[in-house]
Each structure stands twice: as C-alpha cells, then as structure tokens.
Coordinates of C-alpha atoms and ligand atoms in Angstrom, one line a residue:
E1 CA -0.1 0.0 -0.1
K2 CA 1.2 3.5 -0.8
G3 CA -0.3 5.0 2.4
T4 CA 0.4 8.7 2.5
Y5 CA 2.8 8.6 -0.4
P6 CA 1.5 10.2 -3.7
H7 CA 3.5 7.6 -5.6
Y8 CA 5.0 4.0 -5.1
M9 CA 8.3 5.1 -6.4
L10 CA 8.7 7.9 -3.8
K11 CA 7.8 5.4 -1.0
E12 CA 10.2 2.8 -2.4
I13 CA 13.0 5.4 -2.5
D14 CA 12.3 6.2 1.1
E15 CA 12.2 2.5 2.1
Q16 CA 15.8 2.1 1.1
P17 CA 17.5 2.6 4.5
A18 CA 15.1 0.3 6.1
V19 CA 15.7 -2.3 3.4
M20 CA 19.5 -2.1 4.0
R21 CA 19.0 -2.9 7.7
K22 CA 16.7 -5.7 6.8
I23 CA 19.2 -7.2 4.5
I24 CA 22.1 -7.1 7.3
Q25 CA 19.7 -8.8 9.6
A26 CA 18.6 -11.5 7.1
Y27 CA 22.2 -12.3 6.3
Q28 CA 23.6 -12.3 9.9
N29 CA 24.0 -15.5 11.8
E30 CA 23.6 -15.8 15.6
Q31 CA 27.0 -14.3 16.3
G32 CA 26.2 -11.3 14.2
D33 CA 28.4 -12.3 11.3
L34 CA 27.4 -12.1 7.8
T35 CA 26.8 -15.4 6.2
I36 CA 25.4 -17.3 3.1
D37 CA 24.8 -20.9 2.6
D38 CA 27.8 -23.2 2.6
D39 CA 26.8 -24.7 -0.7
I40 CA 26.7 -21.3 -2.3
I41 CA 30.1 -20.3 -0.8
E42 CA 31.4 -23.7 -2.3
A43 CA 29.9 -23.0 -5.6
L44 CA 31.5 -19.5 -5.8
R45 CA 34.7 -20.8 -4.7
A46 CA 34.8 -23.7 -7.1
A47 CA 34.2 -21.2 -10.0
D48 CA 37.2 -19.8 -11.9
R49 CA 35.0 -17.0 -13.3
L50 CA 31.6 -15.7 -12.6
Y51 CA 29.1 -14.7 -15.3
I52 CA 26.5 -12.3 -14.2
I53 CA 23.4 -12.1 -16.5
A54 CA 20.7 -9.3 -16.1
S55 CA 18.9 -6.5 -17.9
G56 CA 18.2 -2.8 -17.3
T57 CA 18.7 -1.8 -13.8
S58 CA 19.7 -5.2 -12.6
Y59 CA 22.5 -5.1 -15.2
H60 CA 23.6 -1.8 -13.8
A61 CA 23.7 -3.5 -10.4
G62 CA 25.7 -6.2 -11.9
L63 CA 28.4 -3.7 -13.2
V64 CA 28.8 -2.6 -9.7
G65 CA 28.6 -6.0 -8.4
K66 CA 31.5 -7.0 -10.6
Q67 CA 33.9 -4.5 -9.0
L68 CA 32.7 -5.5 -5.5
I69 CA 33.4 -9.2 -6.3
E70 CA 36.7 -8.6 -7.9
K71 CA 38.0 -6.1 -5.3
M72 CA 36.8 -8.2 -2.1
A73 CA 36.7 -11.8 -3.4
E74 CA 39.2 -11.7 -5.9
I75 CA 37.2 -13.8 -8.5
P76 CA 37.1 -12.5 -12.0
V77 CA 33.6 -11.5 -13.2
E78 CA 32.0 -10.8 -16.5
V79 CA 28.7 -9.0 -16.8
H80 CA 26.4 -9.7 -19.7
L81 CA 23.0 -8.6 -20.9
G82 CA 20.7 -11.6 -21.1
S83 CA 19.4 -10.6 -24.5
E84 CA 22.9 -10.6 -25.9
F85 CA 24.3 -13.6 -24.3
A86 CA 21.5 -15.9 -25.4
Y87 CA 22.4 -15.4 -29.0
N88 CA 26.1 -14.6 -28.9
P89 CA 27.6 -16.3 -25.9
P90 CA 31.2 -15.5 -25.1
L91 CA 33.9 -18.1 -24.9
L92 CA 33.3 -19.5 -21.3
S93 CA 36.0 -20.4 -18.8
E94 CA 36.6 -23.9 -17.7
R95 CA 34.5 -23.7 -14.4
P96 CA 31.9 -20.9 -14.7
L97 CA 29.2 -20.1 -12.2
F98 CA 26.3 -18.0 -13.6
I99 CA 24.7 -15.3 -11.4
F100 CA 21.3 -14.0 -12.5
I101 CA 20.4 -10.8 -11.0
S102 CA 16.6 -10.1 -11.4
Q103 CA 14.2 -8.1 -9.3
S104 CA 11.1 -9.9 -10.6
G105 CA 12.8 -13.3 -11.3
E106 CA 10.7 -13.5 -14.3
T107 CA 12.8 -11.8 -17.1
A108 CA 12.6 -13.9 -20.2
D109 CA 15.8 -12.5 -21.6
S110 CA 17.7 -14.0 -18.6
R111 CA 15.6 -17.3 -18.7
A112 CA 16.6 -18.0 -22.2
V113 CA 20.3 -18.0 -20.8
L114 CA 19.4 -20.2 -18.0
V115 CA 17.6 -22.7 -20.2
K116 CA 21.0 -23.0 -22.3
L117 CA 23.2 -23.2 -19.2
K118 CA 21.1 -26.3 -17.9
E119 CA 21.9 -28.0 -21.2
W120 CA 25.4 -27.4 -20.6
N121 CA 25.3 -28.4 -17.0
Y122 CA 26.8 -25.3 -15.5
P123 CA 25.9 -24.1 -12.0
S124 CA 23.6 -21.1 -11.4
L125 CA 22.5 -18.7 -8.6
T126 CA 19.7 -16.3 -8.8
I127 CA 19.5 -13.0 -6.8
T128 CA 15.9 -12.0 -6.8
N129 CA 13.3 -10.2 -4.7
V130 CA 10.7 -12.8 -5.3
P131 CA 10.7 -16.3 -3.8
G132 CA 9.5 -19.0 -6.0
S133 CA 9.9 -16.8 -9.1
T134 CA 10.9 -18.6 -12.3
L135 CA 14.5 -17.8 -12.1
S136 CA 14.7 -18.8 -8.6
R137 CA 13.0 -22.3 -9.3
E138 CA 15.1 -23.1 -12.2
A139 CA 18.5 -22.1 -10.8
D140 CA 20.6 -24.3 -8.4
Y141 CA 20.9 -21.6 -5.7
T142 CA 18.7 -18.5 -4.7
L143 CA 19.7 -15.5 -2.6
L144 CA 16.8 -13.1 -1.7
L145 CA 16.8 -9.4 -1.8
H146 CA 14.4 -8.8 1.1
A147 CA 13.3 -5.5 -0.3
G148 CA 9.6 -6.1 0.0
P149 CA 7.4 -5.7 -3.1
E150 CA 8.5 -3.2 -5.7
I151 CA 5.4 -1.8 -7.3
A152 CA 6.7 1.3 -9.3
V153 CA 7.9 0.2 -12.8
A154 CA 11.1 2.3 -12.3
S155 CA 13.3 0.1 -10.0
T156 CA 14.9 1.8 -7.0
K157 CA 15.0 -0.2 -3.7
A158 CA 15.7 -3.4 -5.7
Y159 CA 18.8 -1.7 -7.1
T160 CA 20.3 -0.8 -3.8
A161 CA 19.2 -4.1 -2.3
Q162 CA 21.1 -6.0 -5.2
L163 CA 24.2 -3.9 -4.5
A164 CA 23.9 -5.0 -0.7
V165 CA 23.6 -8.7 -1.5
L166 CA 26.4 -8.5 -4.0
S167 CA 28.7 -6.9 -1.3
I168 CA 27.7 -9.5 1.1
I169 CA 28.7 -12.3 -1.1
S170 CA 31.9 -10.6 -1.9
Y171 CA 32.6 -10.1 1.8
V172 CA 31.7 -13.6 2.9
V173 CA 33.7 -15.2 0.2
A174 CA 36.6 -13.1 0.9
Q175 CA 36.6 -14.1 4.6
N176 CA 36.2 -17.7 3.5
K177 CA 39.2 -17.4 1.3
Q178 CA 41.1 -15.7 4.3
I179 CA 41.4 -12.5 2.3
H180 CA 41.2 -9.9 5.1
H181 CA 39.9 -6.3 4.4
R182 CA 40.2 -3.6 7.0
F183 CA 36.6 -2.9 7.4
D184 CA 33.5 -4.4 8.9
L185 CA 30.8 -4.8 6.3
V186 CA 27.9 -4.8 8.9
Q187 CA 29.2 -1.5 10.1
E188 CA 29.8 0.0 6.8
L189 CA 26.3 -1.0 5.6
G190 CA 24.9 0.8 8.7
I191 CA 26.7 3.9 7.8
V192 CA 25.2 3.6 4.2
A193 CA 21.7 3.3 5.7
T194 CA 22.2 6.4 7.8
A195 CA 23.5 8.3 4.9
M196 CA 20.5 7.2 2.8
E197 CA 18.3 8.6 5.5
A198 CA 20.0 12.0 5.3
L199 CA 19.5 12.0 1.6
C200 CA 15.9 11.1 1.8
D201 CA 15.4 14.0 4.2
A202 CA 17.0 16.3 1.7
K203 CA 14.3 15.6 -0.8
E204 CA 13.5 19.4 -1.4
E205 CA 17.1 19.9 -2.4
F206 CA 16.8 17.5 -5.2
E207 CA 13.6 18.8 -6.2
K208 CA 15.3 22.4 -6.5
I209 CA 18.1 20.9 -8.4
T210 CA 15.6 19.3 -11.0
I211 CA 13.9 22.6 -11.5
E212 CA 17.1 24.5 -11.9
F213 CA 18.7 22.0 -14.4
L214 CA 15.9 20.1 -16.0
A215 CA 12.8 22.4 -16.3
T216 CA 12.8 22.8 -20.0
T217 CA 15.5 20.5 -21.3
R218 CA 15.2 17.9 -23.8
N219 CA 18.1 16.1 -23.0
C220 CA 20.6 15.5 -20.1
F221 CA 24.0 13.9 -19.6
F222 CA 25.4 12.1 -16.6
I223 CA 29.2 11.7 -16.3
G224 CA 31.5 9.9 -13.8
R225 CA 34.4 7.5 -13.7
G226 CA 34.9 4.1 -12.2
L227 CA 32.0 3.3 -10.0
D228 CA 30.4 6.7 -10.5
Y229 CA 30.1 5.7 -14.3
F230 CA 28.0 2.7 -13.4
V231 CA 25.7 4.9 -11.4
C232 CA 25.5 7.4 -14.2
L233 CA 24.2 4.8 -16.5
E234 CA 21.5 4.0 -14.0
G235 CA 20.7 7.8 -13.3
A236 CA 20.1 8.1 -17.1
L237 CA 18.0 5.0 -17.5
K238 CA 15.8 6.2 -14.5
L239 CA 15.5 9.7 -16.0
K240 CA 14.5 8.6 -19.4
E241 CA 12.1 5.9 -18.5
I242 CA 9.9 8.2 -16.3
S243 CA 10.3 11.7 -17.5
Y244 CA 11.0 11.0 -21.2
I245 CA 14.0 13.4 -21.2
Q246 CA 16.6 12.0 -23.5
A247 CA 19.4 11.0 -21.0
E248 CA 22.8 9.4 -21.4
G249 CA 25.4 8.1 -18.9
F250 CA 29.1 8.5 -19.8
A251 CA 32.5 7.7 -18.6
G252 CA 34.0 11.1 -18.2
G253 CA 37.0 10.3 -20.4
E254 CA 34.9 9.2 -23.3
L255 CA 33.4 12.7 -23.7
K256 CA 36.2 14.0 -25.9
H257 CA 35.7 10.9 -28.2
G258 CA 32.4 12.0 -29.4
T259 CA 29.7 13.2 -27.0
I260 CA 31.1 16.5 -26.3
A261 CA 29.9 17.4 -29.7
L262 CA 26.3 17.5 -28.3
I263 CA 27.1 20.1 -25.7
E264 CA 25.5 23.3 -26.3
E265 CA 24.7 26.5 -24.3
G266 CA 22.6 25.3 -21.4
T267 CA 22.9 21.5 -21.8
P268 CA 22.5 20.0 -18.3
V269 CA 25.3 17.8 -17.3
I270 CA 25.2 16.1 -14.0
A271 CA 28.6 14.8 -12.8
I272 CA 29.3 12.4 -9.9
D273 CA 32.6 12.6 -8.0
T274 CA 32.8 10.0 -5.2
Q275 CA 36.2 8.2 -6.3
R276 CA 39.3 9.8 -5.0
N277 CA 41.7 8.4 -7.6
V278 CA 39.7 10.0 -10.4
S279 CA 38.4 13.1 -8.8
G280 CA 40.7 15.4 -10.5
N281 CA 39.9 13.8 -13.8
I282 CA 36.2 14.1 -13.5
R283 CA 36.4 17.7 -12.3
G284 CA 38.6 18.3 -15.5
N285 CA 35.8 16.9 -17.6
V286 CA 33.3 19.1 -15.8
K287 CA 35.4 22.2 -16.8
E288 CA 35.4 21.0 -20.4
V289 CA 31.9 20.9 -20.8
A290 CA 31.3 24.0 -18.8
A291 CA 33.8 25.8 -21.1
R292 CA 31.3 24.8 -24.0
G293 CA 28.2 26.3 -22.2
A294 CA 27.0 23.1 -20.4
N295 CA 25.0 23.8 -17.2
T296 CA 26.9 21.6 -14.8
C297 CA 25.8 20.2 -11.5
L298 CA 28.5 18.4 -9.6
I299 CA 27.4 16.0 -6.9
A300 CA 30.6 15.0 -4.7
M301 CA 31.3 13.0 -1.8
E302 CA 32.4 14.7 1.4
G303 CA 36.1 14.6 1.4
N304 CA 36.5 15.2 -2.3
H305 CA 34.2 18.3 -2.4
N306 CA 34.9 21.9 -2.9
S307 CA 33.0 25.1 -3.2
E308 CA 32.0 24.6 -6.8
D309 CA 29.9 21.5 -5.9
R310 CA 26.0 21.6 -6.0
Y311 CA 25.5 18.9 -3.5
V312 CA 27.7 17.1 -1.1
L313 CA 27.1 13.5 -0.2
P314 CA 27.7 12.1 3.2
E315 CA 30.8 10.0 3.3
V316 CA 30.6 6.1 3.0
H317 CA 33.3 3.5 2.2
E318 CA 34.8 4.2 -1.3
W319 CA 33.6 0.8 -2.6
L320 CA 30.0 1.4 -1.4
T321 CA 29.4 4.8 -2.9
P322 CA 26.9 3.7 -5.6
F323 CA 24.5 2.7 -2.7
I324 CA 24.2 6.4 -2.0
S325 CA 25.2 8.4 -5.1
V326 CA 22.2 6.8 -6.9
L327 CA 19.6 8.5 -4.5
P328 CA 20.0 11.8 -5.8
L329 CA 19.6 10.6 -9.3
Q330 CA 16.5 8.5 -8.4
L331 CA 15.0 11.6 -6.8
I332 CA 15.9 13.9 -9.7
A333 CA 14.1 11.4 -12.1
Y334 CA 11.2 11.4 -9.8
Y335 CA 10.8 15.1 -9.7
A336 CA 11.5 15.6 -13.4
S337 CA 8.6 13.2 -14.1
L338 CA 6.4 14.9 -11.5
H339 CA 7.0 18.4 -12.8
R340 CA 6.3 17.2 -16.5
G341 CA 3.0 15.6 -15.4
C342 CA 4.0 12.1 -16.4
D343 CA 2.7 8.9 -15.0
I344 CA 5.4 8.2 -12.6
D345 CA 4.6 4.7 -11.5
K346 CA 3.4 3.4 -14.8
P347 CA 5.5 5.0 -17.7
R348 CA 4.3 4.6 -21.2
N349 CA 5.4 1.4 -23.1
L350 CA 6.8 -0.4 -20.1
A351 CA 5.9 -3.3 -17.9
K352 CA 7.2 -4.1 -14.5
S353 CA 8.2 -7.6 -15.5
V354 CA 9.2 -8.3 -18.9
T355 CA 8.2 -11.9 -19.7
V356 CA 8.8 -12.0 -23.3
E357 CA 12.2 -11.9 -25.2
Ligands
F6R401 C1 14.3 0.1 -15.0 C2 13.8 -1.3 -14.6 C3 14.0 -2.3 -15.7 C4 14.4 -3.7 -14.9 C5 14.6 -4.7 -16.1 C6 15.0 -6.1 -15.4 O1 13.8 0.9 -13.7 O2 12.9 -1.6 -13.9 O3 15.1 -1.9 -16.5 O4 15.4 -3.4 -14.1 O5 13.5 -5.0 -16.9 O6 14.1 -6.6 -14.6 P1 14.2 -7.7 -13.4 O7 15.2 -7.0 -12.5 O8 12.9 -7.9 -12.9 O9 14.9 -8.8 -14.2

C-alpha cells in the first residue's frame, strides 16, 4: 500500500534505509556475522570465473557487483545482458558459475540464458526479490533481496538491495578465502543506511536541483568515472524511462571521443565525484563541458568536495558509494517526471516484469 505517499516510487525510494537494515539482519548469523549458505560459498569458490546475467537496472547493479566481487573476493567476473548472451555467448572459462540478477525473477531474456546453461550443465545462482519466481526455481541456488514488493515500474530499492546482497557475497567469500579487508561490512552498511536517510530527508534540495537543471531541457548527460560511471548509466535510465527526457550516462574520459559535440549552451550535465583516484579527472571533464556552455551540476562526496559543488554526499566506504550516489539521481528522475506531469509509477510502453524476449 502507498499509504500517505503520492506515488509508489517515492515510497520505495524512502524505504531504502530500512531495506539495508533488513538485509543486514537477514544475512547475519547468531553471532552477528554475515553469512550465506555453505553450498553457495562452495559454488562461488569452485568457479574460476563468474558470469552475471541481467537486464536494465539489474544489469547496472551487476556492473557495480563485478567491482565488489573482484575487489573483495578476487574472483574474475563478466557482466552480460541476457538478450545478448543468449544469442552470442562469449567463450566460457573452464569452471563458470552463472549469477542471474533479477528483481522479478521473471525476465525472459535471462531465462533464455538459464535454459541453455542447464543443457550445458553449468551451476547457477539467482539473486531475486521474489521467492518462487521462475529464475529462482530453475537455478541451483537463490539469494533473496528482502526489499519487499516493488510496485513502481522504475526500480529503486531493488537496485540498492542488489548492491547490498552482492557486497555480502563478496565479503563472505573473501573471509572464507582468508582475504582480510580492513573494514567490517555490517558497520559499513549501517553507515550507508544512515547516509541514505540523510538523502531522503533532503528531498526538497533534489527537487530544487531538478527545477534548476531540467525544467525545460530535452536532454541531459550524466558523467562519472569508475563506480560513478555505472551509477551514471542507472541515473540516465531512471530519468529517461519516467520523464522521457533523453538521457545518457558516460564515462568522463569518453566525452572527448564524441559526445562533447552534443554540448550546447545550457545542456545539463550532472557529474558524480565520489572516487578519490579520479576526482581530478572528472573535475577536469566538468570544466571542459562548462567551457562549452553546459549547465553543470556536480554531486561530490564529502572529502572530495569543494566550493563549486552543487550537492555534497555524506561519506561512505569508497567501494559502497553507488549505494548512496544513486539516491539523488532517483529523486531527480522522480521530480522531473512529477513536474512534467508524467505517469510516474506506470511510464508509457513499459511493464514491471518483461516476460517476453
Ligand atoms: C528500470 C527497470 C528495468 C528492469 C529490467 C530487469 O527501472 O525496472 O530496467 O530493471 O526490466 O528486470 P528484473 O530485475 O525484474 O529482471
């Protein structure tokens, strides 16, 4: 139920801190340590390479998941769109494990891949919000998102829940492999939840930013580097699907290889800067587009920020920044859709679960 909320999307954005806490609990054992089934740990450790299969927002979560798994658990990962993999599979490693990421667990493009795998006898794990869904039933293993029903077509809390479960897998496997990281994921996810709350409380600020940058525009660019780039892809998808503003996410360094030609006087460019090692680079990119007339909006993480920034994100662990940098982009998409009078929860031409290929 929507309760006092005008739209499911806004309610689901607001639920994200609570979902983080729910996931931490769901994956803690009696001692308070994060854990997943031994069978799943074994399957992950037996694999020489993981293949993540997903679509849309879940694919964007997979791109971040690859970084988390490779950094923490040190297993190589490839991320593929179901619709591409099904008809043009890459050369596989000797001992692959397939990970399906799907909020609904019903996405036909992913299922087409799963059907093939089973013929090849490869193991599979589904990460889904819906127990008993097709992808869950047909895979060998399942991990649940515990995000509660997601009703709005535009996915929000399922995305951050997917990131949380992917971080837990990475952390648990790392511990099992005796790879020790100098942080406690339970604590770091708690910090994330608190930061998310602060962002949810700052909604009016994001409504202002939306009015300032997107009131009359027909297009919008999102730029970032490293993890911020993947969040930009998600921010652009969110904006286009519910506000119908043409939006694209770019790796900052790619601008000069083509896209910068599209920058005109007043073109909105939203830049994310949470990654210390590329902060100078992305700020350089912002200057390049500003010099060509772009209306630039810099969203930076505390610690990286300086006076030209439009919004400062509370600090979280450098690997977990997508969990919070996506919230401003979800809210900007929401307000852009609201101010344009669009049907926020049910955008045109889209369905919540895509059960045809
Ligand atoms: C975007 C969105 C879609 C889904 C995609 C995959 O907001 O909701 O891009 O992410 O259709 O759906 P699932 O995760 O159910 O497989």
